[in-house]
Each structure stands twice: as structure tokens, then as C-alpha cells.
mmCIF file of C-alpha atoms in Angstrom:
data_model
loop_
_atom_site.group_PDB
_atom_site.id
_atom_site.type_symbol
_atom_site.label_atom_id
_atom_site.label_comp_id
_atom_site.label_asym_id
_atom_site.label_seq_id
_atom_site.Cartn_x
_atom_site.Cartn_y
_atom_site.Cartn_z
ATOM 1 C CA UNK U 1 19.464 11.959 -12.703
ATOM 2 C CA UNK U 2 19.544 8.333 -11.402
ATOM 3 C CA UNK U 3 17.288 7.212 -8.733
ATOM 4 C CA UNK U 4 18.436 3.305 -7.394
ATOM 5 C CA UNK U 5 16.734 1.054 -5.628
ATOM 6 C CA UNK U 6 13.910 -1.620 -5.857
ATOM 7 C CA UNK U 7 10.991 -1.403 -8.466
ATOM 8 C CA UNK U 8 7.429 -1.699 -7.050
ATOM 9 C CA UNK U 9 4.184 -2.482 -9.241
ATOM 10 C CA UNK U 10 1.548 -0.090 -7.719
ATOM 11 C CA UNK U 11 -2.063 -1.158 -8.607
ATOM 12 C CA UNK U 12 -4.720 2.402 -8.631
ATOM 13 C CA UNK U 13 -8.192 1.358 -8.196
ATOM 14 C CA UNK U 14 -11.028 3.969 -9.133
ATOM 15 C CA UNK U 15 -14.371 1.940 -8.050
ATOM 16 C CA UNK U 16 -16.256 4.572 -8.352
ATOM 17 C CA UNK U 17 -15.425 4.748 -11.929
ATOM 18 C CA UNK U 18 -14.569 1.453 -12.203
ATOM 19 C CA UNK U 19 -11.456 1.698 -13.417
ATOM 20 C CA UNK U 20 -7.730 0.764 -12.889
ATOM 21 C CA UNK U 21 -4.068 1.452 -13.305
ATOM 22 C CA UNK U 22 -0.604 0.180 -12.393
ATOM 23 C CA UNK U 23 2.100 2.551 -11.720
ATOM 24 C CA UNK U 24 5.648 1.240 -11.764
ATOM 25 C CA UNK U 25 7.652 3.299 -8.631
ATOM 26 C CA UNK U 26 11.427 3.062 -7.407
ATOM 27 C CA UNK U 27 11.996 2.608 -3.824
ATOM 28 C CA UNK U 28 15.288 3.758 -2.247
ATOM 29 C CA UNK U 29 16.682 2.749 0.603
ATOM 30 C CA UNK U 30 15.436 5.638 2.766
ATOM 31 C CA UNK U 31 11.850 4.498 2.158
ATOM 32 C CA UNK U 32 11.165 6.848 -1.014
ATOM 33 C CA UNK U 33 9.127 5.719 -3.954
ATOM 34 C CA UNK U 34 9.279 7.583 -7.031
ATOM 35 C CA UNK U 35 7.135 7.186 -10.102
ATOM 36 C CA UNK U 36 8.899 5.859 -13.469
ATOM 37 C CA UNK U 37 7.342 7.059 -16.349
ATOM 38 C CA UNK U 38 7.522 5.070 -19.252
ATOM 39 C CA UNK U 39 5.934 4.313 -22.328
ATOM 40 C CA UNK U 40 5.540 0.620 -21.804
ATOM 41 C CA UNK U 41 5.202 -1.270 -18.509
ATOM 42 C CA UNK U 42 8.171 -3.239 -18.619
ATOM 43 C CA UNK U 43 7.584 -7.199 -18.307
ATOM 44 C CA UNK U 44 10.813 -8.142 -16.864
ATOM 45 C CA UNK U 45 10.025 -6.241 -13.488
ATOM 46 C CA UNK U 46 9.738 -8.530 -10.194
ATOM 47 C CA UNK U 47 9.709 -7.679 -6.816
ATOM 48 C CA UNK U 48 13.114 -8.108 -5.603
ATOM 49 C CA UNK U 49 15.232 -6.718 -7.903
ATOM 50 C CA UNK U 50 17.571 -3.809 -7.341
ATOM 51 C CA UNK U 51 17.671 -1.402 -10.287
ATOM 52 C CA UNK U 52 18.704 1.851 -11.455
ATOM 53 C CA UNK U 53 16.342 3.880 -13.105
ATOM 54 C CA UNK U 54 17.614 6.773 -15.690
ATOM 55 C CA UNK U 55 16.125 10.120 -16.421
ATOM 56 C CA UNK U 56 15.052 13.820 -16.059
ATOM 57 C CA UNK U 57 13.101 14.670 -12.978
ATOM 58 C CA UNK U 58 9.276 16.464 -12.299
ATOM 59 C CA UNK U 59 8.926 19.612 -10.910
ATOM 60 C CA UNK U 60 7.673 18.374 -7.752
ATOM 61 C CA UNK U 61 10.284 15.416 -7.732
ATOM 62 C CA UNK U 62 7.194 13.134 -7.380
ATOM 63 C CA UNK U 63 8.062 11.413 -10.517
ATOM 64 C CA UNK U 64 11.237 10.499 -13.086
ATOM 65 C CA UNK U 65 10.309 10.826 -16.961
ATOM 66 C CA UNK U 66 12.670 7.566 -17.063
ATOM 67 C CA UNK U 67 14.848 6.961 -20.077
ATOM 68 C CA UNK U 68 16.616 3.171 -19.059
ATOM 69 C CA UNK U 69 16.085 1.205 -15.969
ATOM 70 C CA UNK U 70 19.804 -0.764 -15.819
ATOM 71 C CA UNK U 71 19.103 -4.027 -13.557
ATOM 72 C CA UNK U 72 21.580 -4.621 -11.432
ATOM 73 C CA UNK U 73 20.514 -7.741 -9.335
ATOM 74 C CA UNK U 74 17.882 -10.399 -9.485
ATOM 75 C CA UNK U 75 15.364 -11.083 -6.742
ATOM 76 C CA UNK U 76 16.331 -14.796 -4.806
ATOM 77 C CA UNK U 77 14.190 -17.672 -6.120
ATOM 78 C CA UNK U 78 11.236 -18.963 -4.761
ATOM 79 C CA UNK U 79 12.046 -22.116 -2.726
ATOM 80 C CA UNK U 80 10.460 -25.322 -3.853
ATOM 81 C CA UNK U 81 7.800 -25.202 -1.311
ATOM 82 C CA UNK U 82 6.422 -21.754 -2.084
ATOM 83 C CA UNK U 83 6.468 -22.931 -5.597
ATOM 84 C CA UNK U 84 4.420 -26.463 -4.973
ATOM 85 C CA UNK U 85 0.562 -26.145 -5.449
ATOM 86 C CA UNK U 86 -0.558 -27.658 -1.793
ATOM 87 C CA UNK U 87 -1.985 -26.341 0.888
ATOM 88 C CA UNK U 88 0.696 -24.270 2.924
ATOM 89 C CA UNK U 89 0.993 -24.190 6.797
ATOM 90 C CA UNK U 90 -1.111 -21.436 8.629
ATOM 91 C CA UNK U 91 -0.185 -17.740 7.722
ATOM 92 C CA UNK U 92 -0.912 -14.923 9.989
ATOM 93 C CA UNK U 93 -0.021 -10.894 8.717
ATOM 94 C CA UNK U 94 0.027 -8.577 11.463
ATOM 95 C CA UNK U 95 -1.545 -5.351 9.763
ATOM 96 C CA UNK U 96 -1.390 -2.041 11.301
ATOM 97 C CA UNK U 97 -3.961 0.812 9.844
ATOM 98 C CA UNK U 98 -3.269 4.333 10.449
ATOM 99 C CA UNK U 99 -5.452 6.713 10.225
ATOM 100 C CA UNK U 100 -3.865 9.753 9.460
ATOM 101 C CA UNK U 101 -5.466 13.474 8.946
ATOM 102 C CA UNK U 102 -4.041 16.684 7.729
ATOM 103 C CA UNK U 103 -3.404 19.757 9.444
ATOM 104 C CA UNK U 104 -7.138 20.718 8.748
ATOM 105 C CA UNK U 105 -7.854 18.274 11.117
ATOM 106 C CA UNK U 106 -10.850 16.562 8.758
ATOM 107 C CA UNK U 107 -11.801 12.783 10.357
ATOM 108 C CA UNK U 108 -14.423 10.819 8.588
ATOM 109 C CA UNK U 109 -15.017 8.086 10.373
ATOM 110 C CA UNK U 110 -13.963 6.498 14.038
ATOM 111 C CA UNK U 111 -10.861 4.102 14.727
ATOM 112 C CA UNK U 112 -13.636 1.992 16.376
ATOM 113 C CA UNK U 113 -15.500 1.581 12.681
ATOM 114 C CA UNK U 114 -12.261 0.562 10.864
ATOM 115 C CA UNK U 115 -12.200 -1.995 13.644
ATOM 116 C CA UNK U 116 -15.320 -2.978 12.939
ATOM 117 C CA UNK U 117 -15.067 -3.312 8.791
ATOM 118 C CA UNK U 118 -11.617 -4.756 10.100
ATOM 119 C CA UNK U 119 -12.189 -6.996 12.185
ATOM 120 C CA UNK U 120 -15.274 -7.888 14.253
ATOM 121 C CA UNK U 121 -17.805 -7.457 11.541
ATOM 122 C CA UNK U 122 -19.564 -10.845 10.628
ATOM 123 C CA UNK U 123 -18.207 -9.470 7.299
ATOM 124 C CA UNK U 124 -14.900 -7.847 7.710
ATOM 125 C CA UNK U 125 -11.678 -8.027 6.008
ATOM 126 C CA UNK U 126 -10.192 -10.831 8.520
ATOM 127 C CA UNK U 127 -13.245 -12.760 8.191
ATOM 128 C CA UNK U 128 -13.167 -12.425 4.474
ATOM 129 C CA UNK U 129 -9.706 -13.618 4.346
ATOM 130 C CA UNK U 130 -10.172 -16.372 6.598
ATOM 131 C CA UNK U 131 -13.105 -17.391 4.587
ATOM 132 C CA UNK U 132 -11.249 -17.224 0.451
ATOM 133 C CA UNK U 133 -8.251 -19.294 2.330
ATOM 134 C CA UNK U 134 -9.922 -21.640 3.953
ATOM 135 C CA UNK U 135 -8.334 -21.145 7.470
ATOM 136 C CA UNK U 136 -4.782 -20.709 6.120
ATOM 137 C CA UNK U 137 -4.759 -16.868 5.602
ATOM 138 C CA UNK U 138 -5.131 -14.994 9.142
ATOM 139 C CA UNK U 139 -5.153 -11.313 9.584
ATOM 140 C CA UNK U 140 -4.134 -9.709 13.331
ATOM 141 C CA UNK U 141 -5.102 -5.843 12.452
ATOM 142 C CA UNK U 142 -4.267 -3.033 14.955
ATOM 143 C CA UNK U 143 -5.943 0.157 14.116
ATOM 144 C CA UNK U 144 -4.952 3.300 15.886
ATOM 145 C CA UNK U 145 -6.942 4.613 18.192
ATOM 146 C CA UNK U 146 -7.382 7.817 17.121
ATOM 147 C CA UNK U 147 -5.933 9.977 14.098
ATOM 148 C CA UNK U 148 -2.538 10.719 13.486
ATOM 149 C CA UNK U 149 -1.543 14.441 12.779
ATOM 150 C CA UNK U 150 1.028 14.146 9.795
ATOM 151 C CA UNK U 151 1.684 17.693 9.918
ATOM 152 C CA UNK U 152 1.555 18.675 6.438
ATOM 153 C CA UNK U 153 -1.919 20.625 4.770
ATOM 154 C CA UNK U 154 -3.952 18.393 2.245
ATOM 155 C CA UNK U 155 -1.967 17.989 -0.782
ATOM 156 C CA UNK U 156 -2.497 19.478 -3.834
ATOM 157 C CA UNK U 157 -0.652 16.418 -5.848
ATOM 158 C CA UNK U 158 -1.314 12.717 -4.792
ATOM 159 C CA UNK U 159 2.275 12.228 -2.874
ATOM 160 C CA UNK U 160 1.089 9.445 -1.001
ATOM 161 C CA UNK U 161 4.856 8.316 -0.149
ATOM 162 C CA UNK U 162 4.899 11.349 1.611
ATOM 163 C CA UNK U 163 1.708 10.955 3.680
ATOM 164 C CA UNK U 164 2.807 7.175 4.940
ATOM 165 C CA UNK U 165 6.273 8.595 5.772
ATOM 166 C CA UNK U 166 4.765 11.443 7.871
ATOM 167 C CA UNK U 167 1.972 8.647 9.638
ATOM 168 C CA UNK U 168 4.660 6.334 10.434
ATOM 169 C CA UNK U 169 7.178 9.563 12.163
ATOM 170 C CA UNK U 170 3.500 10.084 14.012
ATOM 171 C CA UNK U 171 2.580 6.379 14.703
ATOM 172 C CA UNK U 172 6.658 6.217 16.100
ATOM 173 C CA UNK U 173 6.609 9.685 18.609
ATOM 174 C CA UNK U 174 3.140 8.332 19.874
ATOM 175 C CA UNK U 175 3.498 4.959 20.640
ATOM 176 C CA UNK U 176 7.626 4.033 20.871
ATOM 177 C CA UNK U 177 6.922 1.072 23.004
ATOM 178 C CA UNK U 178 5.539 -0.783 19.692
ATOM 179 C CA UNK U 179 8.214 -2.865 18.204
ATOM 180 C CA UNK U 180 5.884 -5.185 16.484
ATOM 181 C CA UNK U 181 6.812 -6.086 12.772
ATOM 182 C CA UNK U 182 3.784 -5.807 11.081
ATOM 183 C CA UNK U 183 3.887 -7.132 7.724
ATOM 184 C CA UNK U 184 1.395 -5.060 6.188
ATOM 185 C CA UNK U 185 0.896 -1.487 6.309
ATOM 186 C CA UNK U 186 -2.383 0.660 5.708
ATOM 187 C CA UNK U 187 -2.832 4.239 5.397
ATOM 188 C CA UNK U 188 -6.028 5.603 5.408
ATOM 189 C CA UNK U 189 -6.415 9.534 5.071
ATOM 190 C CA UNK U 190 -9.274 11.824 4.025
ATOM 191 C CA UNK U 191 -10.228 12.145 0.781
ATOM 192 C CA UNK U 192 -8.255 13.640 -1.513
ATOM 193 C CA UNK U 193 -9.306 14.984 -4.917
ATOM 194 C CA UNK U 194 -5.468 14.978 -6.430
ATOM 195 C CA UNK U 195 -6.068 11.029 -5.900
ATOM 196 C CA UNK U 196 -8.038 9.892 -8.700
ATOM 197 C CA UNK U 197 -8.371 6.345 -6.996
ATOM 198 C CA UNK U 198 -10.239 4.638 -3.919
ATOM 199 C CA UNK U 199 -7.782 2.464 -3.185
ATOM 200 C CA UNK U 200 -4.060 1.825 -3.856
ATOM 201 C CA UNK U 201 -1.519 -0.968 -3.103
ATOM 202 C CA UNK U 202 1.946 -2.368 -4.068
ATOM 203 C CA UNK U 203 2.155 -6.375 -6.009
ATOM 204 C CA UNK U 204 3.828 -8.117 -3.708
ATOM 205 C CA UNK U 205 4.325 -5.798 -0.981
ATOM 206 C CA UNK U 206 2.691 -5.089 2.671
ATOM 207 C CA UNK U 207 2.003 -0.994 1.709
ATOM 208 C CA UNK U 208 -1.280 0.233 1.022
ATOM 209 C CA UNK U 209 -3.526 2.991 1.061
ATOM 210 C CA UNK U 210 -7.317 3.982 1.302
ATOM 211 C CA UNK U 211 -8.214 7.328 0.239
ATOM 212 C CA UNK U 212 -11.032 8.486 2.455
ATOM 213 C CA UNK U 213 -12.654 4.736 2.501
ATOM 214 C CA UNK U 214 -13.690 2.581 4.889
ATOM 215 C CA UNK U 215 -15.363 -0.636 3.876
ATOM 216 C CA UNK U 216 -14.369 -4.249 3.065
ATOM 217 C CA UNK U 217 -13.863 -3.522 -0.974
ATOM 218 C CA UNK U 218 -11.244 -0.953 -1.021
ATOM 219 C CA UNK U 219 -9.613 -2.972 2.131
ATOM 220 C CA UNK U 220 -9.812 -6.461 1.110
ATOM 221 C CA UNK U 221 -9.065 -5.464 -2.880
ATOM 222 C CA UNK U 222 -5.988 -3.552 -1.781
ATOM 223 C CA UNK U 223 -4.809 -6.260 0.425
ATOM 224 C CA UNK U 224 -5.044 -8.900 -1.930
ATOM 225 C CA UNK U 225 -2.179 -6.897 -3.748
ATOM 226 C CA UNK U 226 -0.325 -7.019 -1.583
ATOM 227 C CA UNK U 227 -0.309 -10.418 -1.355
ATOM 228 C CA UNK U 228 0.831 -10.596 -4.916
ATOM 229 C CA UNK U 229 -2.368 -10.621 -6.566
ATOM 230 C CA UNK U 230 -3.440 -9.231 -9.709
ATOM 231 C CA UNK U 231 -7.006 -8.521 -11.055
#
């Protein structure tokens, strides 16, 4: 089986436990991110890239036990700006959190408190941001104001690819006016024992996920991956 598309560095954080892991997926062009198993985490990998990945499927089809990864293009360069060390003009990520729930209908916590660790808290996640970048980094977060219904019953495995595809076919039927481009996306569901993690985020890439956490930690940790930083 061969599974192409663009390799993605997922970072698992346990704090609980206080422990981490990075996952290296496959995303295809429908959205999909598989997991590649491998022995070694390979240290050619950027963001960027478009690969093939070889090898024999999971059961579920949540992962690839991965035998080659063929690369097929190289991500573009930086430009020299992004590359100088100076302070860079004024950034602002629209962020969209949804708060999606499972068919047993479980909610921990209000849209108005993720607002609140969000956003209007004298220490939320925009604040925190604004704060670490000295005015350079801004956040504009929309939360949903209320819980999505993904449709599916709380998963027995951790198919969290799933869960953000079935938020955004929910966030899309109940608000189609929305054409913002938001470029960051979090997913916050109910906690989910199959997830051995509090938090979880692509290097490099606007997708992450909360599971079953609300507070400036997992959000602001998780963020901060996505922004293409590492521990």
C-alpha cells in the first residue's frame, strides 16, 4: 500500500505525566493524516515536502507500518527575510476553536470559558502571546458558541483526524456564511481515555487539539507548535 502526500511532525504532550512524543503522519490531499510507523524518526523530514510513504496497513487504517518514504519534492525555501534574525512586521493568526462532543452529548466546560482562557483573561493565550513576542505575535480567536455534534460515539482508538474532519463538516452546515481563513485550527473534545495525551499539535502547522482541556498550558504549548516550535 502507498499512501502520498505531505509528512507532518505531530508533537503528543502527556502533562499529567509529564511526558512527550512526536508522531510522524502523512497527509493526503483529501485532508487525511495517517500515522507512519517507523523505527527511527527520520531527520530529513520538513514541512513542505510531498512524499510517498510505503507499507502494510493497521486494522483500523489509522496507521501504515511504513517500509520507505520515497521523496518526491522539496518544500520552497525560506525567503531571505524569514531567514534574517530582526524583528518582523506585526503577525496576526486568526484561530478558530471548536468544541466538538460525541453523540453522548458529554460538555465539560462553556464556549464562554474557552473565551475566557482564550482571550479576555488577564492571563489568556492571546495575552500570553502578545506578551513572549513583544507585540509582534497577535492572536484573533473565535470560539464556537456552543458544541458541535460530530456524529460519531466516543472512540475507542485516538482517531483524532477523524474527529477534526467531522467538527469542521459541523462547523460548515452550521455556520456557511463563514468564509474566514483562519490560520490555525483547534479542536477541543471530551476526554478521551484512547488519547494518552493532554494536548496535541502539528510542527509547523495551524492543526491542533485539546483533549478534554481548557487552560492556557495545553493551549498556549500546543500553539507554539504550531508555530514551528519544538520543546
Amino acid at each position: 500500500v502507498k499512501v502520498p502526500g505531505m509528512p507532518l511532525v505531530a508533537h503528543a504532550d502527556d502533562f499529567e505525566r509529564n511526558r512527550s512524543e512526536f508522531e510522524l503522519r502523512g497527509r493526503g490531499d483529501e485532508g487525511r493524516a495517517t500515522e507512519l510507523q517507523l523505527g527511527v524518526m527520520p531527520d530529513v523530514r520538513r514541512t513542505g515536502m510531498t512524499v510517498v510513504a510505503y507499507g502494510t496497513p493497521s486494522a483500523d487504517n489509522l496507521s501504515l507500518d511504513t517500509s520507505r518514504v520515497d521523496i518526491l519534492a522539496s518544500p520552497a525555501l525560506p525567503n531571505a527575510k524569514a531567514q534574517a534574525f530582526s524583528i518582523q512586521a506585526l503577525t496576526t493568526n486568526k484561530v478558530l476553536v471548536l468544541l466538538v462532543k460525541f453523540t453522548d452529548n458529554v460538555e465539560l466546560f462553556t464556549s464562554a470559558s474557552v473565551q475566557q482562557v482564550m482571550v479576555t483573561n488577564p492571563n489568556s493565550v492571546a495575552n500570553y502571546y502578545n506578551e513572549v513576542s513583544f507585540g509582534q505575535e497577535q492572536l484573533s480567536v473565535t470560539v464556537t458558541p456552543s458544541w458541535l455534534q460530530s456524529g460519531i460515539a466516543p472512540p475507542s482508538t485516538c482517531d483524532y483526524s477523524t474527529i477534526s474532519s467531522k467538527a469542521d463538516a459541523a462547523y460548515a452546515s452550521a455556520f456557511p456564511a463563514d468564509k474566514t481563513t483562519y490560520q490555525n485550527r483547534y479542536y477541543v473534545f471530551p476526554r478521551l481515555s484512547a488519547c494518552g495525551w493532554s494536548g496535541l499539535a502539528y510542527v509547523g502547522w495551524g492543526i491542533a487539539y485539546s483533549n478534554g482541556w481548557n487552560d492556557l498550558l495545553v493551549y498556549g504549548h500546543e500553539l507554539g507548535h504550531n508555530f514551528g516550535l519544538l520543546h
